[in-house]
Short mmCIF file of C-alpha atoms and ligand atoms in Angstrom, two decimals:
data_model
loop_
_atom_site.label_atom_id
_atom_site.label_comp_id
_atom_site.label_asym_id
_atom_site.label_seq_id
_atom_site.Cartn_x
_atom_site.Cartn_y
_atom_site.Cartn_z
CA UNK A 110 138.47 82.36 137.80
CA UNK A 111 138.05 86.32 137.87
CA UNK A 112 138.95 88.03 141.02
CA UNK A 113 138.52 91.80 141.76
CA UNK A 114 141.29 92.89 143.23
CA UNK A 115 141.40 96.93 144.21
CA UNK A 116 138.63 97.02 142.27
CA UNK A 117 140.93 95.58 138.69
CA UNK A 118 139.51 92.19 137.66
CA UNK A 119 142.11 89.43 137.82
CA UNK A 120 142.12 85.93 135.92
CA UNK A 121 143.99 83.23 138.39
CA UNK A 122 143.81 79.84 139.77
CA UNK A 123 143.19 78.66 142.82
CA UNK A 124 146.71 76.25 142.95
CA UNK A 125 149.78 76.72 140.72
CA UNK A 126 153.33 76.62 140.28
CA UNK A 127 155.56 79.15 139.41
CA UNK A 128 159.12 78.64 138.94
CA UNK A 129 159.29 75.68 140.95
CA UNK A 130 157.61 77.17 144.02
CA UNK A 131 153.91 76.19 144.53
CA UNK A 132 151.72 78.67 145.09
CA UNK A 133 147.78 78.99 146.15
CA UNK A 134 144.90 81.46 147.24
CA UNK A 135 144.63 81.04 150.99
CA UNK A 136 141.31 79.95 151.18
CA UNK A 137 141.08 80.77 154.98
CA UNK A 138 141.30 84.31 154.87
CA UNK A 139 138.33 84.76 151.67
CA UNK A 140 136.20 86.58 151.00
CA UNK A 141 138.17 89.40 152.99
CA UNK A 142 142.08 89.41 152.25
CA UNK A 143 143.40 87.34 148.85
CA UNK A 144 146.57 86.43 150.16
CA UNK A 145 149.14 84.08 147.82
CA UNK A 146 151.30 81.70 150.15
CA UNK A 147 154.66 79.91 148.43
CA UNK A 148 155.26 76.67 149.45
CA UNK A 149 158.32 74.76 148.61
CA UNK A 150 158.49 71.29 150.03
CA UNK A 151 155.90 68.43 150.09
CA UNK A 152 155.39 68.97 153.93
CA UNK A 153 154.29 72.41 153.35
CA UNK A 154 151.88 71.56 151.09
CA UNK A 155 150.70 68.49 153.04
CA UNK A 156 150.11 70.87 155.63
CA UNK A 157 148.19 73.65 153.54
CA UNK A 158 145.87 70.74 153.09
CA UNK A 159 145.12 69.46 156.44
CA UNK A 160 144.55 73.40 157.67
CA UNK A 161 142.42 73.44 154.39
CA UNK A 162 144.88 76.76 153.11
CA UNK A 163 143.82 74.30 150.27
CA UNK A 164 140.28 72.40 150.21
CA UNK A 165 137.51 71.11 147.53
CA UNK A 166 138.52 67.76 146.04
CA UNK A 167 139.66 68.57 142.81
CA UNK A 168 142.01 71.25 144.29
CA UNK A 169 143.59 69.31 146.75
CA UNK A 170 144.57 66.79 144.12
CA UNK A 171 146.08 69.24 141.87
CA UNK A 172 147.89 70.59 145.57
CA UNK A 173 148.84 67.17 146.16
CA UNK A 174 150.16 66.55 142.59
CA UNK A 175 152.46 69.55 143.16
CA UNK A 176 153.74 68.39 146.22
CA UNK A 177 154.99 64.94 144.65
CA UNK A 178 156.77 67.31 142.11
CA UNK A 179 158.50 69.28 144.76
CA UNK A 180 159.90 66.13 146.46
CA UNK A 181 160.55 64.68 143.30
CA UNK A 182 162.62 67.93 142.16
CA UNK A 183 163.99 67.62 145.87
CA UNK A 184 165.20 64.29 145.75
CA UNK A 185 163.05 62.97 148.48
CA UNK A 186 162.02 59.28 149.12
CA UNK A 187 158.57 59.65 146.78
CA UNK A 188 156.70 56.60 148.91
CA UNK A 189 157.28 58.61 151.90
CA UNK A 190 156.07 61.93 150.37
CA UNK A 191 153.14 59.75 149.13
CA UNK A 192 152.20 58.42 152.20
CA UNK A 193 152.40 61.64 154.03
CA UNK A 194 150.47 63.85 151.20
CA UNK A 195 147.87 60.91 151.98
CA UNK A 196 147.56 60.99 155.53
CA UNK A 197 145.80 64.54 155.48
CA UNK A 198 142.42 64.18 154.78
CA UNK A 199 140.69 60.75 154.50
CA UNK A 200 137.43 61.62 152.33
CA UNK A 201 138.24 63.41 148.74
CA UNK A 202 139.17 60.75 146.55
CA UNK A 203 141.03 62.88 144.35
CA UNK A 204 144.01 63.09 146.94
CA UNK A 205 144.38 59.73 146.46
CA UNK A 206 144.01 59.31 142.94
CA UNK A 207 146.40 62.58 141.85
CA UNK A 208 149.47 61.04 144.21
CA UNK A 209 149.01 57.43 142.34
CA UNK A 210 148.88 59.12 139.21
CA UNK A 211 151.98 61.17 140.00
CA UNK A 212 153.30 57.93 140.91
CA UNK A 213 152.71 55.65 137.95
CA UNK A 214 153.94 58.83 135.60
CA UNK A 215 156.85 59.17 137.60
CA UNK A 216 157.74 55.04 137.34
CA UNK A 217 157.11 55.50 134.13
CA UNK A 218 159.55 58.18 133.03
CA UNK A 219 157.87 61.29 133.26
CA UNK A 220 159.48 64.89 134.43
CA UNK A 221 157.44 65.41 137.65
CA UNK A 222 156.87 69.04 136.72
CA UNK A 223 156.06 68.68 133.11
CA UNK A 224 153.06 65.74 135.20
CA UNK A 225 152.33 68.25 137.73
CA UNK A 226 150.78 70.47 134.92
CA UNK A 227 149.61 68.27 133.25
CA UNK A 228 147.41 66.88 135.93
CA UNK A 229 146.40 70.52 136.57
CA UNK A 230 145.57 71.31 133.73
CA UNK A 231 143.45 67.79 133.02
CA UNK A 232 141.30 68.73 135.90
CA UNK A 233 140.84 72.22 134.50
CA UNK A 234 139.75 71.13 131.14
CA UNK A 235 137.52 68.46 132.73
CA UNK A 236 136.01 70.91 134.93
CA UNK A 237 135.54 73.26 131.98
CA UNK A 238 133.71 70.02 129.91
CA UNK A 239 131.40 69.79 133.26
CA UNK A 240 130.18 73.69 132.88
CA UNK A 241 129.48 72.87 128.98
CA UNK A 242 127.56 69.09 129.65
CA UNK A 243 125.47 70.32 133.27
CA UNK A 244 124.87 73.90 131.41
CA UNK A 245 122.30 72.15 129.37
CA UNK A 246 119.90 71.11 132.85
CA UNK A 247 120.07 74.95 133.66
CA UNK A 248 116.87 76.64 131.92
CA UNK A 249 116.76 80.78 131.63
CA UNK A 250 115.61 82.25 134.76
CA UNK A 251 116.06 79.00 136.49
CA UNK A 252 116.34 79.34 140.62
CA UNK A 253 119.39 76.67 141.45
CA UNK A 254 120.54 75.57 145.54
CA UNK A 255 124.35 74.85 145.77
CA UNK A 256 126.24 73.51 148.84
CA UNK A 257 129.43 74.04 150.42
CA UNK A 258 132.02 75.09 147.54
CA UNK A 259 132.28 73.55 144.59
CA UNK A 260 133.36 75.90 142.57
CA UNK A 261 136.78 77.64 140.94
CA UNK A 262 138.67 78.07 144.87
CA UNK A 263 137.46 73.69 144.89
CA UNK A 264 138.77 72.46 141.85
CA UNK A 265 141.84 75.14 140.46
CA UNK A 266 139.42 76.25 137.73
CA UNK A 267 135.36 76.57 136.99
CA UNK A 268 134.81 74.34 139.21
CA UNK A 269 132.63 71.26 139.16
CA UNK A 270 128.62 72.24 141.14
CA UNK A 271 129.20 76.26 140.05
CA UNK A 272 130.88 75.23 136.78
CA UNK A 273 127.53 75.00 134.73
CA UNK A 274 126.01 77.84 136.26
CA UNK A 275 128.86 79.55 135.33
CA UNK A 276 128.20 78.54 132.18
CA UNK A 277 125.01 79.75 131.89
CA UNK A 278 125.31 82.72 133.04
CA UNK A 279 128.01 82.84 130.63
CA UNK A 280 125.03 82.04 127.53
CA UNK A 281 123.27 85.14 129.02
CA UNK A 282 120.93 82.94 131.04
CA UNK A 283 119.31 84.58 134.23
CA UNK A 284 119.79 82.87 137.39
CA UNK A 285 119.56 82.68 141.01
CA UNK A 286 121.78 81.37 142.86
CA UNK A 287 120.42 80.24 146.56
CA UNK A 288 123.75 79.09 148.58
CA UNK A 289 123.61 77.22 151.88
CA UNK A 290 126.10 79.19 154.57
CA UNK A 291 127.44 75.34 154.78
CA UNK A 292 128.31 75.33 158.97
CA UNK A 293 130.52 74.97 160.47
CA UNK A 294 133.11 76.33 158.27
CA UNK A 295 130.80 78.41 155.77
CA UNK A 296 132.43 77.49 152.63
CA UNK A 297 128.57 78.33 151.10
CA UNK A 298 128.80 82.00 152.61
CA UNK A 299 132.64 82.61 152.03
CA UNK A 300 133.50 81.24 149.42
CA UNK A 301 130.47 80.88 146.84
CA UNK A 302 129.27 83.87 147.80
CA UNK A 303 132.95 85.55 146.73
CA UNK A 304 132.90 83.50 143.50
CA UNK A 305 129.46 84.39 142.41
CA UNK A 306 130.14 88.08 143.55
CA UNK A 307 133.11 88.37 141.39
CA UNK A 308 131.27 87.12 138.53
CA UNK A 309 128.32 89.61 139.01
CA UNK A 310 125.90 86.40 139.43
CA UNK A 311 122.58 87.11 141.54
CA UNK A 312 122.37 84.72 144.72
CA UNK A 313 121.84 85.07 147.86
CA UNK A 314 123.80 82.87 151.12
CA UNK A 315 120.70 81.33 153.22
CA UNK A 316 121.11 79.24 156.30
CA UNK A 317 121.56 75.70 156.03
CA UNK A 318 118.20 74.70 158.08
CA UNK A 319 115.94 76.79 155.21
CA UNK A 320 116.82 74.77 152.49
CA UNK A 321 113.21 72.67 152.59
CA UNK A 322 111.80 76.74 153.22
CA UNK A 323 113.20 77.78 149.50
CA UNK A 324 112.96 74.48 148.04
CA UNK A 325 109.19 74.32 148.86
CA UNK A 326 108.92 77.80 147.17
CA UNK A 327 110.44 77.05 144.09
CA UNK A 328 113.90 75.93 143.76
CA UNK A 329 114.33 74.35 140.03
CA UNK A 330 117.31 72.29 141.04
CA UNK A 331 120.16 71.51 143.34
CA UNK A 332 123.47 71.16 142.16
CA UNK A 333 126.56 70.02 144.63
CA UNK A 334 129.94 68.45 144.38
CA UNK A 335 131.45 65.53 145.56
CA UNK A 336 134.00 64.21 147.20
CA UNK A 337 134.22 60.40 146.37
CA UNK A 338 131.94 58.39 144.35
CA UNK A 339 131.51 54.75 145.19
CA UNK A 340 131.06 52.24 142.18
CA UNK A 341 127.24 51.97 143.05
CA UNK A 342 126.49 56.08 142.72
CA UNK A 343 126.75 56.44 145.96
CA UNK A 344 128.33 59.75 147.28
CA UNK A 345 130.04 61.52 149.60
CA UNK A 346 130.19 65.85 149.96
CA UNK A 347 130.00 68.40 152.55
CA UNK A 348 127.98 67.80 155.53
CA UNK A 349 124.24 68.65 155.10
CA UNK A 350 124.26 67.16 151.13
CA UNK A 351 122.10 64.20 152.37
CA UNK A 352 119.62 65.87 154.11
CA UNK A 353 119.14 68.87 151.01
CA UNK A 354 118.34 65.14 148.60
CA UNK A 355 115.93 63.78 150.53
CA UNK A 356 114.77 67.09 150.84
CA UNK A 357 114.79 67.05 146.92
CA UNK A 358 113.40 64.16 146.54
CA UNK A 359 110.06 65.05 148.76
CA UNK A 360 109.61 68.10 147.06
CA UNK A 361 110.51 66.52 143.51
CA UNK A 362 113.34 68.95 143.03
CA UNK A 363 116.06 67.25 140.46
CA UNK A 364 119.00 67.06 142.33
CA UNK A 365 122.84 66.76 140.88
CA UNK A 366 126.11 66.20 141.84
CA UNK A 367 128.91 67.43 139.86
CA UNK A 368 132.76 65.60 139.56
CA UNK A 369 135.26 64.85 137.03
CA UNK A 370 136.28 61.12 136.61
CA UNK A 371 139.16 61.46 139.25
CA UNK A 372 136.44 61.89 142.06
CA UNK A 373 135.21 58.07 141.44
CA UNK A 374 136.23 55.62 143.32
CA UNK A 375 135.14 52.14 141.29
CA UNK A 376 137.19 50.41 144.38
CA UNK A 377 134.00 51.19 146.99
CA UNK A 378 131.01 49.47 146.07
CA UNK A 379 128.84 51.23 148.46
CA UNK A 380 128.40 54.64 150.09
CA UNK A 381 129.09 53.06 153.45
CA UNK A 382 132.80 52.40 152.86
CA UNK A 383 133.52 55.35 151.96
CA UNK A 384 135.86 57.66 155.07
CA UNK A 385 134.69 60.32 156.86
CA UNK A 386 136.39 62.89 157.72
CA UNK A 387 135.25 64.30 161.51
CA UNK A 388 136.75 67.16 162.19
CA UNK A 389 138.01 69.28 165.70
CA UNK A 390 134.98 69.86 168.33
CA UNK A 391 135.76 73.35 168.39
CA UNK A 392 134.79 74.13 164.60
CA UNK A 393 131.35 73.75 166.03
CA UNK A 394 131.36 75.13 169.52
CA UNK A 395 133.81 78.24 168.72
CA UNK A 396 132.59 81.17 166.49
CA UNK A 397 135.15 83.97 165.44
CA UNK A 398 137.29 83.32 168.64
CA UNK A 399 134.76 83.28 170.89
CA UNK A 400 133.44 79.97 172.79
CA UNK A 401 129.53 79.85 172.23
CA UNK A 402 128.83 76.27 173.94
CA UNK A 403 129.11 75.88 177.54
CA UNK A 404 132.12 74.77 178.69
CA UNK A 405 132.56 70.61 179.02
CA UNK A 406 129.90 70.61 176.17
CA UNK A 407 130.60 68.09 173.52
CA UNK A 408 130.19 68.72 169.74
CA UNK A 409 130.52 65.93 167.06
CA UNK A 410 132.11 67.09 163.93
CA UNK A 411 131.49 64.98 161.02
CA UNK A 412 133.07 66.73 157.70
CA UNK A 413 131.19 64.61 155.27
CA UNK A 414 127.67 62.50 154.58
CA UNK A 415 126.88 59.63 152.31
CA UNK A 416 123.62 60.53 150.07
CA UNK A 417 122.33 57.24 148.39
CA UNK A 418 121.84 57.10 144.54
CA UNK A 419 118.57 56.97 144.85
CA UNK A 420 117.99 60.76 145.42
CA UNK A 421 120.23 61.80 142.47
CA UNK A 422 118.34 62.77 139.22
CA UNK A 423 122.45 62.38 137.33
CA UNK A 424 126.27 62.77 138.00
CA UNK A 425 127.15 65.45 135.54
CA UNK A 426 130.77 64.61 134.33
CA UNK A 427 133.39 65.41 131.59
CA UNK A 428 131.43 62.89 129.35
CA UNK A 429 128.09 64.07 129.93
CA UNK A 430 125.10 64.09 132.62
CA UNK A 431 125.68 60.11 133.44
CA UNK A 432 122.87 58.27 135.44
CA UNK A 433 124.68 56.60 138.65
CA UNK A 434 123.61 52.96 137.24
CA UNK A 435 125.78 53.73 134.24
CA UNK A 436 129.08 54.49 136.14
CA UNK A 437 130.36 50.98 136.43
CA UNK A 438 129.42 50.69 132.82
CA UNK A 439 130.51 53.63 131.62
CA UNK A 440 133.70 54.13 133.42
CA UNK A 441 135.84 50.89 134.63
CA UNK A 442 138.84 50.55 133.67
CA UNK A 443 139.12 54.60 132.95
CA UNK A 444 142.25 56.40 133.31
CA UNK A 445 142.94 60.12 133.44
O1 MRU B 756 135.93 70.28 153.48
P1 MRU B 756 136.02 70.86 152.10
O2 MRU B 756 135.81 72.33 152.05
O3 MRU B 756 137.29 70.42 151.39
O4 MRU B 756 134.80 70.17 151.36
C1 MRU B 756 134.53 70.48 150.04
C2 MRU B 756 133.28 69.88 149.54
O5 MRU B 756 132.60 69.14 150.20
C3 MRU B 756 132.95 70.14 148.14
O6 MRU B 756 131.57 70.17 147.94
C4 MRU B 756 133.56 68.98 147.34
O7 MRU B 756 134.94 68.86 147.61
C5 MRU B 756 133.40 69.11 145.94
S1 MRU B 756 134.52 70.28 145.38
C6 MRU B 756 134.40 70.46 143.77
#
């Protein structure tokens, strides 16, 4: 991903490793400082998840696969690094998925840094194939919605929802870029907004409740991530997903979702069983330090909704735009 820095444009990752020492953007302090924290044991990284230093599915994968290499290289008890690097955030499948894989490579012989990269640079490539595959949806001038963050900062590289209209933009497409703020922690206006700013793409942040608004006035599609894919189609991604498909779907919007293979989870058949993630009461009630809600106010918190398959006009994937009755098809029995 291209960052300006001082004004001098800068190609990095979002997560990497350097000399043993694991190192990522601290996504907490964008679009306003780019600040590069070390970390050097599994605990620090679990922890750089869980106060989302590190967030997006993808990226916390690659995060998590990093952290099974540093208590590999450390000599730590790997099922309890596992266990712990899973306990810190219950929805992206990808968590999961990248500590198993570390896992089986490890049982099976491999050096946990020379695995590490690997997986990194897997997700990368994948997320690269998924700009190339959903490019094709994206027609010149074409006005597109996003959610959230699924971009570059999400998934180490690309990205997965922003990595076809990266693409485009790329072919020398024009584009318009509407992105939802994405409350209550505004990955939409923070983040997006940085990445699409860095790259010179037009958009514009808008607040989640005007989506039907800009939609009714000409959206040509909606493109977001995911963070776990049941066996059925089903999926979960950032709060206020479902409500922008059915939104869609009224409207007769197409409306995508955008994940490499290691975002499916074949082992949920439904939406329903997937975790969610609800998060602190004061994400909601507390803006920029300052208490908004009256005090003894509740606020519910829910990180995460489940859209049904029927609202999604494709999955676009590594191996192409994929209709969700073709995943169980298409990929059981798939490995990275
Ligand atoms: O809570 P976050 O910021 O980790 O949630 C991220 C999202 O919901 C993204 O849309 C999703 O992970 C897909 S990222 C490529």
């Amino acid at each position: 991903m291209r960052i300006m820095i001082d004004g001098h444009p800068r190609d990095m990752r979002a997560v990497w490793c350097d000399e043993g020492t694991v190192r990522m953007l601290d996504q907490r302090l964008l679009p306003h400082r780019v600040e590069v924290v070390g970390l050097v044991d599994h605990r620090q990284v679990a922890k750089a998840i869980r106060d989302m230093t590190v967030r997006g599915a993808p990226a916390i994968g690659v995060a998590a696969a990093y952290g099974m290499m540093l208590a590999a290289n450390r000599g730590e008890d790997l099922q309890v690094a596992a266990k712990e690097l899973k306990a810190t955030r219950p929805t992206a499948f990808d968590l999961f998925f990248a500590v198993d894989h570390m896992l089986s490579e490890m049982e099976a012989g491999a050096d946990p840094t020379d695995a590490a990269e690997a997986y990194a640079d897997t997700i990368v490539k994948r997320c690269q194939l998924i700009g190339e595959h959903g490019e094709r949806l994206i027609r010149d001038g074409a006005r597109i919605m996003t959610h959230c963050n699924a971009g570059a900062l999400a998934t180490v590289d690309y990205g997965t929802a922003l990595a076809p209209i990266r693409e485009a933009w790329r072919k020398g497409k024009k584009l318009f870029v509407y992105v939802s703020e994405t409350r209550p922690r505004l990955q939409g206006m923070k983040l997006t907004s940085f990445e699409l700013m860095n790259e010179g793409i037009p958009h514009a942040v808008v607040p989640d409740g005007a989506s039907g608004h800009f939609m009714r006035e000409g959206v040509d599609l909606v493109i977001v991530g995911a963070d776990r894919i049941a066996a059925n189609g089903d999926f979960a991604n950032k709060i206020g997903t479902y409500e922008k498909a059915v939104l869609a779907n009224e409207l007769g919007v197409p409306f995508y979702t955008a994940a490499p293979l290691s975002t499916f989870d074949l082992s949920i058949e439904r939406g329903e069983d997937i975790p969610i993630e609800y998060r602190g009461e004061e994400e909601v009630t507390v803006v920029d330090g300052v208490r908004l809600a009256p005090y003894g106010c509740k606020a519910l918190n829910p990180g995460f909704d489940v859209t049904p398959r029927r609202y999604l006009s494709g999955i676009i994937t590594e191996r192409g735009v994929l209709k969700p009755e073709e995943i169980i098809m298409g990929l059981r029995g798939e490995r990275l």
